[in-house]
Tab-separated table of C-alpha atoms in Angstrom:
chain	number	residue	atom	x	y	z
A	1027	MET	CA	183.716	56.933	52.368
A	1028	ARG	CA	181.411	55.596	54.789
A	1029	THR	CA	178.366	56.879	57.256
A	1030	GLY	CA	179.597	56.682	60.868
A	1031	THR	CA	181.836	58.438	63.284
A	1032	ASP	CA	185.175	57.408	64.218
A	1033	SER	CA	185.382	55.194	67.618
A	1034	ARG	CA	188.880	56.314	68.305
A	1035	PRO	CA	188.988	58.906	71.552
A	1036	ARG	CA	189.576	62.537	69.778
A	1037	GLY	CA	189.817	65.842	71.321
A	1038	TYR	CA	189.516	67.332	67.904
A	1039	ASP	CA	186.874	66.211	65.282
A	1040	HIS	CA	188.247	67.984	62.177
A	1041	ALA	CA	185.648	67.726	58.938
A	1042	ALA	CA	185.329	69.264	55.880
A	1043	VAL	CA	182.602	70.342	53.458
A	1044	HIS	CA	182.492	71.419	49.917
A	1045	TYR	CA	179.821	73.833	48.556
A	1046	ARG	CA	178.924	75.236	45.125
A	1047	SER	CA	176.527	78.467	46.116
A	1048	HIS	CA	175.596	80.416	49.024
A	1049	ASP	CA	172.516	78.479	49.754
A	1050	GLU	CA	174.543	75.485	49.867
A	1051	LEU	CA	176.914	76.955	52.382
A	1052	LEU	CA	174.179	78.296	54.591
A	1053	ALA	CA	172.619	74.847	54.176
A	1054	VAL	CA	175.525	73.242	56.382
A	1055	ALA	CA	177.029	76.207	58.057
A	1056	VAL	CA	173.570	77.201	59.752
A	1057	PRO	CA	172.361	73.988	61.279
A	1058	PHE	CA	176.095	73.385	62.779
A	1059	VAL	CA	176.219	76.731	64.506
A	1060	ARG	CA	172.665	76.169	65.728
A	1061	ALA	CA	173.407	72.865	67.149
A	1062	GLY	CA	176.436	74.274	69.098
A	1063	LEU	CA	174.503	76.703	70.255
A	1064	ASP	CA	172.003	74.775	71.296
A	1065	ALA	CA	174.444	72.308	73.098
A	1066	GLY	CA	175.802	75.345	75.195
A	1067	GLU	CA	179.141	75.178	73.224
A	1068	ALA	CA	181.415	77.826	72.605
A	1069	THR	CA	180.519	78.828	69.182
A	1070	VAL	CA	182.865	80.846	66.681
A	1071	VAL	CA	182.140	81.764	62.686
A	1072	SER	CA	185.517	82.834	61.111
A	1073	LEU	CA	184.618	83.303	57.224
A	1074	GLU	CA	185.110	86.639	54.773
A	1075	ARG	CA	183.039	89.090	56.094
A	1076	HIS	CA	180.255	89.098	53.226
A	1077	LYS	CA	179.580	85.268	54.106
A	1078	ALA	CA	180.047	85.672	57.952
A	1079	GLU	CA	176.911	88.396	57.310
A	1080	LEU	CA	174.913	85.881	55.605
A	1081	VAL	CA	175.216	83.336	58.213
A	1082	ARG	CA	174.414	85.867	60.912
A	1083	GLU	CA	171.298	87.022	58.939
A	1084	ALA	CA	170.441	83.485	58.983
A	1085	LEU	CA	170.833	82.818	62.491
A	1086	PRO	CA	167.887	83.630	64.759
A	1087	ASP	CA	169.865	84.727	67.236
A	1088	ALA	CA	173.617	85.588	66.536
A	1089	SER	CA	174.405	87.275	69.733
A	1090	ASP	CA	176.581	84.108	71.040
A	1091	VAL	CA	178.394	83.829	68.451
A	1092	ALA	CA	181.951	84.808	67.865
A	1093	PHE	CA	182.543	86.357	64.316
A	1094	LEU	CA	185.878	86.659	63.341
A	1095	THR	CA	187.265	87.809	60.117
A	1096	SER	CA	188.981	85.071	58.198
A	1097	ASP	CA	191.565	87.673	56.274
A	1098	ASP	CA	193.027	88.780	59.534
A	1099	LEU	CA	192.881	85.671	61.066
A	1100	TYR	CA	194.160	83.185	58.284
A	1101	ALA	CA	197.395	85.971	57.371
A	1102	ARG	CA	200.048	82.978	58.141
A	1103	PRO	CA	199.430	79.415	58.700
A	1104	ALA	CA	201.642	79.657	62.118
A	1105	VAL	CA	199.934	82.632	63.116
A	1106	ALA	CA	196.219	81.159	62.414
A	1107	ILE	CA	197.901	78.377	64.888
A	1108	LYS	CA	198.864	80.666	67.710
A	1109	SER	CA	195.895	82.864	67.400
A	1110	TYR	CA	193.275	79.864	67.607
A	1111	ARG	CA	195.366	78.347	70.593
A	1112	GLY	CA	194.957	81.205	72.192
A	1113	LEU	CA	191.192	81.749	71.989
A	1114	MET	CA	190.545	78.026	72.547
A	1115	ALA	CA	192.471	78.122	75.831
A	1116	ASP	CA	190.659	81.262	77.080
A	1117	LEU	CA	187.380	79.932	76.268
A	1118	VAL	CA	188.190	76.701	78.172
A	1119	ALA	CA	189.641	78.780	80.949
A	1120	GLY	CA	186.813	80.550	80.951
A	1121	GLY	CA	184.484	77.418	81.525
A	1122	ALA	CA	183.555	75.927	77.914
A	1123	ARG	CA	183.429	72.538	78.128
A	1124	ARG	CA	182.922	71.997	74.181
A	1125	ILE	CA	184.067	74.629	71.328
A	1126	ARG	CA	182.702	74.384	67.617
A	1127	ILE	CA	184.163	76.842	64.757
A	1128	PHE	CA	183.293	76.810	61.446
A	1129	GLY	CA	185.819	78.461	58.941
A	1130	GLU	CA	187.336	78.521	55.919
A	1131	VAL	CA	191.016	79.370	54.374
A	1132	PRO	CA	190.130	82.889	52.408
A	1133	PRO	CA	190.653	82.778	48.978
A	1134	SER	CA	194.202	84.261	48.723
A	1135	GLY	CA	195.277	81.283	50.438
A	1136	LEU	CA	194.197	79.121	47.504
A	1137	GLY	CA	196.461	80.081	44.806
A	1138	ALA	CA	200.410	79.840	45.062
A	1139	GLY	CA	200.383	79.816	48.425
A	1140	TRP	CA	198.340	76.596	49.192
A	1141	ASP	CA	201.349	74.356	50.236
A	1142	TRP	CA	201.651	75.981	53.450
A	1143	TRP	CA	198.017	75.713	54.192
A	1144	ALA	CA	197.899	72.254	53.051
A	1145	ARG	CA	200.682	71.740	55.925
A	1146	TYR	CA	198.279	73.494	58.310
A	1147	GLU	CA	195.077	71.462	57.571
A	1148	ALA	CA	197.227	68.225	58.365
A	1149	ALA	CA	199.114	69.984	61.441
A	1150	VAL	CA	195.972	71.129	63.075
A	1151	ASN	CA	194.946	67.234	63.559
A	1152	HIS	CA	197.694	66.854	65.775
A	1153	VAL	CA	197.937	70.661	66.854
A	1154	PHE	CA	194.626	71.128	68.484
A	1155	ASP	CA	193.715	67.800	69.763
A	1156	GLU	CA	194.546	68.676	73.369
A	1157	PHE	CA	191.036	71.387	72.817
A	1158	PRO	CA	187.743	69.655	73.085
A	1159	LEU	CA	187.020	71.174	69.625
A	1160	ARG	CA	184.836	70.103	66.947
A	1161	SER	CA	185.296	72.208	63.542
A	1162	MET	CA	184.025	72.323	59.791
A	1163	CYS	CA	186.255	73.613	57.221
A	1164	GLY	CA	183.990	75.428	54.026
A	1165	TYR	CA	185.766	74.829	50.447
A	1166	ASP	CA	183.678	76.436	47.926
A	1167	THR	CA	184.516	74.109	44.550
A	1168	ARG	CA	183.749	77.294	42.100
A	1169	THR	CA	186.784	78.898	43.397
A	1170	THR	CA	189.140	76.134	44.642
A	1171	PRO	CA	191.610	74.394	42.190
A	1172	ARG	CA	191.503	70.887	42.249
A	1173	ARG	CA	194.395	70.037	43.557
A	1174	VAL	CA	193.750	72.077	46.923
A	1175	LEU	CA	190.764	69.957	47.151
A	1176	ASP	CA	192.848	66.694	46.773
A	1177	ASP	CA	194.822	68.031	49.761
A	1178	VAL	CA	191.457	68.718	51.589
A	1179	ALA	CA	190.647	65.115	51.308
A	1180	ALA	CA	193.949	63.928	52.706
A	1181	THR	CA	193.872	66.145	55.424
A	1182	HIS	CA	190.224	65.863	57.202
A	1183	PRO	CA	189.523	62.789	59.026
A	1184	PHE	CA	185.548	63.402	58.212
A	1185	VAL	CA	183.484	65.125	55.373
A	1186	VAL	CA	180.405	66.628	55.417
A	1187	THR	CA	177.843	66.645	51.905
A	1188	ALA	CA	176.015	68.992	50.873
A	1189	ASP	CA	172.786	67.879	52.474
A	1190	GLY	CA	174.490	67.660	55.835
A	1191	ARG	CA	175.180	63.886	55.859
A	1192	ARG	CA	178.725	63.268	58.255
A	1193	LEU	CA	180.903	60.639	56.836
A	1194	VAL	CA	183.989	59.385	57.483
A	1195	ASN	CA	186.993	60.186	55.464
A	1196	GLU	CA	188.791	57.231	54.102
A	1197	ARG	CA	191.186	59.456	52.069
A	1198	TYR	CA	192.779	60.637	55.078
A	1199	VAL	CA	196.244	60.737	55.913
A	1200	ASP	CA	197.627	60.700	59.160
A	1201	PRO	CA	199.736	64.356	59.614
A	1202	PRO	CA	203.300	63.030	60.003
A	1203	SER	CA	202.962	60.860	56.583
A	1204	PHE	CA	201.269	63.772	55.060
A	1205	LEU	CA	203.662	66.229	56.061
A	1206	THR	CA	206.551	64.383	55.261
A	1207	ALA	CA	205.886	63.047	51.876
A	1208	PRO	CA	207.749	64.750	49.062
A	1209	ARG	CA	205.545	67.675	47.087
A	1210	PRO	CA	206.482	69.349	44.253
A	1211	VAL	CA	206.971	72.879	44.619
A	1212	ALA	CA	206.415	75.028	41.960
A	1213	ASP	CA	209.231	77.688	41.105
A	1214	HIS	CA	208.590	81.873	41.859
A	1215	PRO	CA	208.242	83.670	38.666
A	1216	LEU	CA	211.314	85.395	39.730
A	1217	GLN	CA	213.084	82.138	40.035
A	1218	ARG	CA	213.206	81.763	36.430
A	1219	THR	CA	215.478	84.645	35.894
A	1220	PRO	CA	218.978	84.689	37.275
A	1221	PRO	CA	219.555	85.572	40.802
A	1222	LEU	CA	221.115	88.695	41.899
A	1223	LEU	CA	223.394	87.010	44.544
A	1224	GLU	CA	224.616	83.719	45.004
A	1225	LEU	CA	226.637	82.730	48.063
A	1226	VAL	CA	228.268	79.282	49.182
A	1227	ASP	CA	228.442	78.747	52.947
A	1228	PRO	CA	227.860	82.214	53.965
A	1229	THR	CA	227.945	83.321	57.647
A	1230	PRO	CA	224.585	84.565	58.735
A	1231	ALA	CA	226.015	87.939	58.975
A	1232	ALA	CA	227.201	87.681	55.244
A	1233	ALA	CA	223.631	86.486	54.146
A	1234	ARG	CA	221.966	89.313	56.108
A	1235	ARG	CA	224.465	91.673	54.519
A	1236	GLY	CA	223.759	90.385	50.693
A	1237	VAL	CA	220.372	90.530	51.245
A	1238	LEU	CA	220.245	94.259	52.266
A	1239	ASP	CA	222.474	95.054	49.572
A	1240	HIS	CA	220.087	93.617	46.797
A	1241	ASP	CA	216.808	94.925	48.159
A	1242	ARG	CA	215.109	96.362	44.966
A	1243	THR	CA	211.358	95.893	46.177
A	1244	GLY	CA	210.442	99.160	47.548
A	1245	LEU	CA	208.615	97.187	50.463
A	1246	PRO	CA	208.281	98.879	53.722
A	1247	ARG	CA	211.645	98.706	55.698
A	1248	ALA	CA	210.119	96.681	58.358
A	1249	GLU	CA	209.096	93.846	56.380
A	1250	VAL	CA	212.562	93.960	54.541
A	1251	GLU	CA	214.058	93.587	58.045
A	1252	ASP	CA	211.730	90.603	58.929
A	1253	LEU	CA	212.971	88.878	55.635
A	1254	VAL	CA	216.661	89.725	56.648
A	1255	LEU	CA	216.329	88.080	60.257
A	1256	SER	CA	214.378	85.137	58.611
A	1257	VAL	CA	217.323	84.286	56.302
A	1258	SER	CA	219.657	84.628	59.098
A	1259	GLU	CA	217.888	82.011	61.017
A	1260	VAL	CA	217.537	79.693	57.970
A	1261	VAL	CA	221.025	80.139	56.980
A	1262	ALA	CA	222.211	79.366	60.315
A	1263	ASN	CA	219.884	76.499	60.659
A	1264	ALA	CA	221.581	75.116	57.341
A	1265	LEU	CA	225.058	75.328	58.447
A	1266	ARG	CA	224.245	73.668	62.024
A	1267	HIS	CA	222.201	70.937	60.898
A	1268	GLY	CA	222.523	70.321	57.174
A	1269	ARG	CA	225.342	69.047	54.694
A	1270	PRO	CA	227.445	71.364	53.141
A	1271	PRO	CA	227.803	73.255	50.750
A	1272	VAL	CA	224.979	75.581	51.874
A	1273	ARG	CA	223.975	77.971	49.173
A	1274	LEU	CA	222.321	80.837	49.150
A	1275	ARG	CA	220.291	82.835	46.172
A	1276	VAL	CA	218.456	85.792	46.323
A	1277	TRP	CA	215.941	87.647	43.809
A	1278	SER	CA	214.604	90.632	44.021
A	1279	ALA	CA	212.342	93.265	41.961
A	1280	PRO	CA	209.495	95.736	42.761
A	1281	ARG	CA	207.254	94.549	45.463
A	1282	GLN	CA	208.883	90.742	45.573
A	1283	PHE	CA	211.778	89.291	47.225
A	1284	VAL	CA	212.663	85.474	47.082
A	1285	VAL	CA	215.753	84.022	48.964
A	1286	THR	CA	216.678	80.373	48.753
A	1287	VAL	CA	218.628	78.518	51.148
A	1288	HIS	CA	220.010	74.984	49.927
A	1289	ASP	CA	221.925	72.166	51.358
A	1290	THR	CA	222.502	68.495	50.354
A	1291	GLY	CA	220.995	67.155	53.617
A	1292	ALA	CA	217.872	65.248	53.987
A	1293	GLY	CA	216.034	68.204	55.739
A	1294	LEU	CA	214.054	68.515	58.852
A	1295	ASP	CA	213.022	65.923	61.304
A	1296	ASP	CA	210.258	67.507	62.965
A	1297	PRO	CA	207.123	67.292	60.498
A	1298	PHE	CA	205.419	70.228	62.387
A	1299	ALA	CA	208.819	72.680	61.875
A	1300	GLY	CA	207.655	76.415	61.332
A	1301	LEU	CA	203.821	75.472	62.459
A	1302	LEU	CA	204.965	74.914	66.412
A	1303	PRO	CA	208.127	75.850	68.662
A	1304	ALA	CA	210.454	73.396	68.620
A	1305	ARG	CA	210.232	70.648	71.010
A	1306	ASP	CA	213.613	70.207	71.435
A	1307	ARG	CA	214.689	74.092	72.826
A	1308	THR	CA	218.359	73.214	73.436
A	1309	THR	CA	219.747	74.794	70.418
A	1310	GLY	CA	216.782	77.547	70.694
A	1311	GLY	CA	213.973	75.882	68.455
A	1312	LEU	CA	212.158	78.865	67.744
A	1313	GLY	CA	213.691	80.005	64.441
A	1314	LEU	CA	211.570	78.684	61.621
A	1315	TRP	CA	208.603	78.909	63.962
A	1316	LEU	CA	209.685	82.770	64.240
A	1317	VAL	CA	209.967	82.844	60.125
A	1318	HIS	CA	206.763	81.386	59.461
A	1319	GLN	CA	205.180	84.430	60.965
A	1320	LEU	CA	207.382	86.831	59.246
A	1321	CYS	CA	207.632	86.087	55.823
A	1322	HIS	CA	204.810	85.807	53.436
A	1323	HIS	CA	205.252	82.751	52.455
A	1324	VAL	CA	207.743	79.607	53.395
A	1325	THR	CA	208.251	76.343	51.294
A	1326	PHE	CA	210.145	73.436	51.839
A	1327	GLY	CA	211.493	71.376	49.011
A	1328	ARG	CA	212.953	67.991	48.675
A	1329	ASP	CA	214.609	66.277	45.946
A	1330	GLU	CA	217.807	63.874	44.881
A	1331	GLY	CA	220.148	67.207	45.340
A	1332	GLY	CA	218.909	67.912	49.284
A	1333	PHE	CA	217.010	70.490	50.848
A	1334	THR	CA	215.615	74.037	50.004
A	1335	ILE	CA	213.688	76.339	52.508
A	1336	ARG	CA	212.492	79.297	50.224
A	1337	LEU	CA	211.163	82.790	51.819
A	1338	THR	CA	209.345	85.361	50.131
A	1339	LEU	CA	208.167	88.739	50.552
A	1340	GLY	CA	205.276	90.400	48.478
A	1341	VAL	CA	202.900	88.073	45.947
A	1342	ALA	CA	203.743	85.804	43.260
Protein backbone atom coordinates (compact mmCIF):
# COMPACT_ATOMS: atom_id res chain seq x y z
CA MET A 1 0.00 0.00 0.00
CA ARG A 2 1.05 3.59 -0.49
CA THR A 3 -0.18 6.85 0.92
CA GLY A 4 -1.98 9.08 -1.55
CA THR A 5 -5.00 9.31 -3.75
CA ASP A 6 -5.96 7.68 -6.99
CA SER A 7 -5.59 10.10 -9.90
CA ARG A 8 -8.28 8.38 -12.00
CA PRO A 9 -11.51 10.32 -12.37
CA ARG A 10 -14.01 8.54 -10.13
CA GLY A 11 -17.57 9.16 -9.09
CA TYR A 12 -17.29 6.58 -6.30
CA ASP A 13 -14.54 6.62 -3.66
CA HIS A 14 -14.79 3.25 -1.88
CA ALA A 15 -12.61 2.61 1.19
CA ALA A 16 -12.42 -0.06 3.91
CA VAL A 17 -11.33 0.36 7.50
CA HIS A 18 -10.48 -2.32 10.07
CA TYR A 19 -11.02 -1.72 13.76
CA ARG A 20 -10.59 -3.74 16.95
CA SER A 21 -12.74 -1.85 19.46
CA HIS A 22 -15.61 0.59 19.67
CA ASP A 23 -13.08 3.32 20.42
CA GLU A 24 -11.25 2.58 17.16
CA LEU A 25 -14.57 2.54 15.29
CA LEU A 26 -15.45 5.98 16.65
CA ALA A 27 -11.93 7.28 15.95
CA VAL A 28 -12.45 6.78 12.21
CA ALA A 29 -16.23 7.00 11.81
CA VAL A 30 -16.82 10.25 13.67
CA PRO A 31 -14.20 12.35 11.80
CA PHE A 32 -15.40 10.87 8.52
CA VAL A 33 -19.01 11.79 9.25
CA ARG A 34 -18.12 15.24 10.61
CA ALA A 35 -16.05 15.99 7.50
CA GLY A 36 -19.11 15.26 5.39
CA LEU A 37 -21.30 17.53 7.49
CA ASP A 38 -18.71 20.32 7.43
CA ALA A 39 -18.54 20.08 3.63
CA GLY A 40 -22.32 20.23 3.28
CA GLU A 41 -22.52 16.69 1.93
CA ALA A 42 -25.54 14.42 2.30
CA THR A 43 -24.29 12.13 5.07
CA VAL A 44 -25.54 8.64 5.94
CA VAL A 45 -24.60 6.12 8.64
CA SER A 46 -25.68 2.48 8.23
CA LEU A 47 -24.62 0.35 11.21
CA GLU A 48 -26.08 -2.08 13.72
CA ARG A 49 -28.33 -0.20 16.09
CA HIS A 50 -25.96 -0.13 19.08
CA LYS A 51 -23.01 1.02 16.98
CA ALA A 52 -25.10 3.68 15.29
CA GLU A 53 -26.07 5.01 18.73
CA LEU A 54 -22.39 5.27 19.70
CA VAL A 55 -21.71 7.34 16.59
CA ARG A 56 -24.79 9.48 17.17
CA GLU A 57 -23.77 10.20 20.78
CA ALA A 58 -20.22 11.13 19.71
CA LEU A 59 -21.41 13.75 17.23
CA PRO A 60 -22.03 17.27 18.55
CA ASP A 61 -25.05 17.58 16.27
CA ALA A 62 -26.32 14.47 14.47
CA SER A 63 -29.54 16.04 13.28
CA ASP A 64 -28.35 16.28 9.67
CA VAL A 65 -27.16 12.65 9.52
CA ALA A 66 -29.46 9.97 8.11
CA PHE A 67 -29.13 6.84 10.28
CA LEU A 68 -30.18 3.57 8.63
CA THR A 69 -30.42 0.15 10.27
CA SER A 70 -27.93 -2.15 8.58
CA ASP A 71 -29.83 -5.36 9.43
CA ASP A 72 -32.75 -4.13 7.31
CA LEU A 73 -30.76 -2.50 4.52
CA TYR A 74 -28.36 -5.43 4.13
CA ALA A 75 -30.98 -8.18 3.99
CA ARG A 76 -29.66 -9.31 0.57
CA PRO A 77 -27.01 -7.83 -1.74
CA ALA A 78 -29.39 -7.11 -4.64
CA VAL A 79 -31.81 -5.45 -2.22
CA ALA A 80 -29.00 -3.34 -0.72
CA ILE A 81 -27.89 -2.19 -4.18
CA LYS A 82 -31.43 -1.33 -5.19
CA SER A 83 -32.06 0.53 -1.91
CA TYR A 84 -28.82 2.48 -2.01
CA ARG A 85 -29.28 3.44 -5.65
CA GLY A 86 -32.77 4.70 -4.90
CA LEU A 87 -31.55 6.63 -1.86
CA MET A 88 -28.69 8.27 -3.75
CA ALA A 89 -30.83 9.11 -6.76
CA ASP A 90 -33.27 10.86 -4.42
CA LEU A 91 -30.45 12.76 -2.70
CA VAL A 92 -29.01 13.94 -6.00
CA ALA A 93 -32.46 14.92 -7.25
CA GLY A 94 -32.87 16.90 -4.04
CA GLY A 95 -29.73 18.91 -4.73
CA ALA A 96 -26.92 16.91 -3.07
CA ARG A 97 -23.62 17.56 -4.84
CA ARG A 98 -21.71 14.96 -2.82
CA ILE A 99 -22.83 11.97 -0.73
CA ARG A 100 -20.94 10.34 2.14
CA ILE A 101 -21.81 6.96 3.70
CA PHE A 102 -20.26 5.07 6.61
CA GLY A 103 -21.62 1.54 6.80
CA GLU A 104 -20.87 -2.12 7.33
CA VAL A 105 -22.24 -5.52 6.46
CA PRO A 106 -23.88 -6.89 9.65
CA PRO A 107 -22.37 -9.97 11.35
CA SER A 108 -25.05 -12.22 9.81
CA GLY A 109 -23.46 -11.58 6.40
CA LEU A 110 -19.92 -12.53 7.40
CA GLY A 111 -20.45 -16.27 7.81
CA ALA A 112 -21.65 -18.93 5.38
CA GLY A 113 -23.37 -16.32 3.22
CA TRP A 114 -20.32 -14.09 2.76
CA ASP A 115 -19.64 -15.11 -0.85
CA TRP A 116 -22.52 -13.06 -2.25
CA TRP A 117 -21.55 -10.10 -0.04
CA ALA A 118 -18.04 -10.35 -1.50
CA ARG A 119 -19.67 -10.06 -4.93
CA TYR A 120 -21.57 -7.03 -3.62
CA GLU A 121 -18.41 -5.30 -2.37
CA ALA A 122 -16.77 -5.84 -5.76
CA ALA A 123 -19.78 -4.90 -7.85
CA VAL A 124 -20.57 -1.60 -6.15
CA ASN A 125 -17.31 -0.14 -7.44
CA HIS A 126 -19.02 -0.21 -10.84
CA VAL A 127 -22.67 0.01 -9.82
CA PHE A 128 -22.34 3.16 -7.69
CA ASP A 129 -19.82 4.97 -9.86
CA GLU A 130 -22.52 7.13 -11.45
CA PHE A 131 -23.05 8.87 -8.09
CA PRO A 132 -20.84 11.51 -6.41
CA LEU A 133 -20.20 9.14 -3.51
CA ARG A 134 -17.51 8.58 -0.90
CA SER A 135 -18.09 5.61 1.40
CA MET A 136 -16.18 3.86 4.15
CA CYS A 137 -16.94 0.22 5.02
CA GLY A 138 -16.09 -0.89 8.55
CA TYR A 139 -14.91 -4.40 9.45
CA ASP A 140 -14.41 -5.47 13.06
CA THR A 141 -11.34 -7.73 13.07
CA ARG A 142 -12.47 -9.35 16.32
CA THR A 143 -15.44 -10.97 14.58
CA THR A 144 -14.55 -10.93 10.86
CA PRO A 145 -13.03 -14.18 9.47
CA ARG A 146 -9.67 -14.05 7.70
CA ARG A 147 -11.16 -15.15 4.38
CA VAL A 148 -13.58 -12.21 4.55
CA LEU A 149 -10.76 -9.75 5.23
CA ASP A 150 -8.89 -11.15 2.21
CA ASP A 151 -11.92 -10.40 0.01
CA VAL A 152 -12.27 -6.95 1.57
CA ALA A 153 -8.68 -6.24 0.55
CA ALA A 154 -9.47 -7.24 -3.04
CA THR A 155 -12.68 -5.23 -3.37
CA HIS A 156 -11.84 -1.77 -1.95
CA PRO A 157 -9.66 0.65 -3.96
CA PHE A 158 -8.71 2.47 -0.75
CA VAL A 159 -8.10 1.57 2.89
CA VAL A 160 -8.12 3.76 5.97
CA THR A 161 -5.94 2.89 8.95
CA ALA A 162 -7.12 3.05 12.55
CA ASP A 163 -5.24 6.35 12.97
CA GLY A 164 -7.06 7.88 10.00
CA ARG A 165 -4.45 7.59 7.24
CA ARG A 166 -5.95 6.96 3.81
CA LEU A 167 -3.99 4.61 1.53
CA VAL A 168 -4.33 3.47 -2.06
CA ASN A 169 -4.87 -0.29 -1.91
CA GLU A 170 -2.48 -2.17 -4.18
CA ARG A 171 -4.32 -5.45 -3.54
CA TYR A 172 -7.48 -4.15 -5.22
CA VAL A 173 -8.84 -6.26 -8.10
CA ASP A 174 -11.07 -4.73 -10.77
CA PRO A 175 -14.70 -5.89 -10.39
CA PRO A 176 -15.05 -8.03 -13.58
CA SER A 177 -11.85 -9.94 -12.75
CA PHE A 178 -12.90 -10.52 -9.15
CA LEU A 179 -16.45 -11.52 -10.08
CA THR A 180 -15.46 -14.00 -12.80
CA ALA A 181 -12.57 -15.66 -10.94
CA PRO A 182 -13.26 -19.23 -9.75
CA ARG A 183 -14.26 -19.24 -6.08
CA PRO A 184 -14.64 -22.30 -3.87
CA VAL A 185 -18.22 -22.81 -2.69
CA ALA A 186 -18.60 -24.91 0.44
CA ASP A 187 -21.46 -27.40 0.47
CA HIS A 188 -24.52 -26.52 2.48
CA PRO A 189 -24.81 -29.03 5.36
CA LEU A 190 -27.95 -30.52 3.75
CA GLN A 191 -25.88 -31.38 0.67
CA ARG A 192 -23.97 -33.92 2.74
CA THR A 193 -27.12 -36.05 2.68
CA PRO A 194 -28.78 -37.67 -0.36
CA PRO A 195 -31.15 -35.31 -2.22
CA LEU A 196 -34.87 -35.90 -1.87
CA LEU A 197 -35.33 -35.33 -5.60
CA GLU A 198 -33.13 -35.38 -8.68
CA LEU A 199 -34.45 -34.53 -12.14
CA VAL A 200 -32.62 -34.38 -15.48
CA ASP A 201 -33.68 -31.76 -18.05
CA PRO A 202 -36.90 -30.91 -16.19
CA THR A 203 -39.34 -28.40 -17.60
CA PRO A 204 -39.82 -25.34 -15.38
CA ALA A 205 -43.28 -26.67 -14.52
CA ALA A 206 -41.83 -30.04 -13.42
CA ALA A 207 -39.19 -28.22 -11.38
CA ARG A 208 -41.83 -26.12 -9.63
CA ARG A 209 -43.95 -29.17 -8.87
CA GLY A 210 -40.94 -31.11 -7.59
CA VAL A 211 -39.96 -28.38 -5.14
CA LEU A 212 -43.49 -28.03 -3.78
CA ASP A 213 -43.91 -31.79 -3.44
CA HIS A 214 -40.74 -32.07 -1.34
CA ASP A 215 -41.26 -29.18 1.05
CA ARG A 216 -40.37 -30.43 4.56
CA THR A 217 -39.37 -27.02 5.90
CA GLY A 218 -42.34 -25.62 7.78
CA LEU A 219 -41.31 -22.22 6.42
CA PRO A 220 -44.00 -19.65 5.55
CA ARG A 221 -45.86 -20.47 2.35
CA ALA A 222 -44.92 -17.12 0.81
CA GLU A 223 -41.19 -17.84 1.24
CA VAL A 224 -41.54 -21.30 -0.29
CA GLU A 225 -43.45 -19.81 -3.23
CA ASP A 226 -40.59 -17.33 -3.69
CA LEU A 227 -38.20 -20.27 -3.93
CA VAL A 228 -40.48 -22.07 -6.38
CA LEU A 229 -40.54 -19.01 -8.64
CA SER A 230 -36.76 -18.70 -8.36
CA VAL A 231 -36.21 -22.36 -9.27
CA SER A 232 -38.46 -21.96 -12.31
CA GLU A 233 -36.43 -18.94 -13.49
CA VAL A 234 -33.08 -20.67 -12.99
CA VAL A 235 -34.17 -23.90 -14.71
CA ALA A 236 -35.54 -21.92 -17.67
CA ASN A 237 -32.23 -20.03 -17.94
CA ALA A 238 -30.22 -23.25 -17.80
CA LEU A 239 -32.34 -24.89 -20.50
CA ARG A 240 -32.11 -21.81 -22.73
CA HIS A 241 -28.52 -20.69 -22.19
CA GLY A 242 -26.66 -23.62 -20.63
CA ARG A 243 -25.50 -26.96 -22.01
CA PRO A 244 -27.35 -30.21 -21.37
CA PRO A 245 -27.90 -32.11 -19.30
CA VAL A 246 -29.56 -29.77 -16.81
CA ARG A 247 -29.75 -31.47 -13.43
CA LEU A 248 -32.03 -30.33 -10.59
CA ARG A 249 -31.44 -31.54 -7.02
CA VAL A 250 -33.62 -30.77 -4.01
CA TRP A 251 -32.90 -31.05 -0.27
CA SER A 252 -35.41 -30.13 2.42
CA ALA A 253 -35.47 -30.30 6.21
CA PRO A 254 -37.10 -28.32 9.03
CA ARG A 255 -36.46 -24.59 8.38
CA GLN A 256 -34.08 -25.31 5.49
CA PHE A 257 -34.52 -25.70 1.73
CA VAL A 258 -31.67 -26.15 -0.77
CA VAL A 259 -32.01 -26.50 -4.53
CA THR A 260 -29.17 -26.77 -7.05
CA VAL A 261 -29.40 -26.42 -10.83
CA HIS A 262 -26.37 -27.66 -12.74
CA ASP A 263 -25.54 -27.66 -16.44
CA THR A 264 -22.33 -28.49 -18.29
CA GLY A 265 -21.81 -25.02 -19.78
CA ALA A 266 -19.36 -22.27 -18.83
CA GLY A 267 -21.85 -20.24 -16.82
CA LEU A 268 -22.87 -16.59 -16.92
CA ASP A 269 -21.40 -13.99 -19.28
CA ASP A 270 -22.37 -10.98 -17.17
CA PRO A 271 -20.15 -10.56 -14.07
CA PHE A 272 -22.89 -8.50 -12.40
CA ALA A 273 -25.60 -11.11 -12.99
CA GLY A 274 -28.13 -11.17 -10.18
CA LEU A 275 -26.95 -7.95 -8.58
CA LEU A 276 -28.39 -5.78 -11.35
CA PRO A 277 -31.11 -6.31 -13.97
CA ALA A 278 -29.45 -7.72 -17.07
CA ARG A 279 -28.34 -5.16 -19.65
CA ASP A 280 -29.75 -7.26 -22.50
CA ARG A 281 -33.53 -7.42 -21.99
CA THR A 282 -34.30 -9.13 -25.32
CA THR A 283 -34.91 -12.40 -23.47
CA GLY A 284 -36.31 -10.90 -20.28
CA GLY A 285 -33.21 -10.22 -18.22
CA LEU A 286 -34.86 -9.90 -14.82
CA GLY A 287 -34.83 -13.55 -13.70
CA LEU A 288 -31.58 -13.78 -11.73
CA TRP A 289 -32.06 -10.29 -10.35
CA LEU A 290 -35.43 -11.33 -8.92
CA VAL A 291 -33.94 -14.59 -7.65
CA HIS A 292 -31.32 -12.62 -5.70
CA GLN A 293 -34.09 -10.65 -4.01
CA LEU A 294 -36.33 -13.63 -3.22
CA CYS A 295 -33.92 -16.27 -1.89
CA HIS A 296 -32.08 -16.14 1.43
CA HIS A 297 -28.81 -17.06 -0.30
CA VAL A 298 -27.64 -17.63 -3.87
CA THR A 299 -24.27 -19.05 -4.92
CA PHE A 300 -22.58 -19.53 -8.28
CA GLY A 301 -20.12 -22.39 -8.69
CA ARG A 302 -17.86 -23.16 -11.64
CA ASP A 303 -15.72 -26.28 -12.04
CA GLU A 304 -14.54 -28.66 -14.75
CA GLY A 305 -17.98 -30.25 -14.83
CA GLY A 306 -19.88 -27.05 -15.57
CA PHE A 307 -21.85 -24.40 -13.73
CA THR A 308 -24.09 -24.68 -10.66
CA ILE A 309 -26.51 -22.22 -9.10
CA ARG A 310 -27.57 -23.02 -5.53
CA LEU A 311 -30.70 -21.46 -4.04
CA THR A 312 -31.27 -21.53 -0.29
CA LEU A 313 -34.07 -20.73 2.14
CA GLY A 314 -33.33 -20.78 5.85
CA VAL A 315 -29.88 -20.64 7.44
CA ALA A 316 -26.99 -23.10 7.24
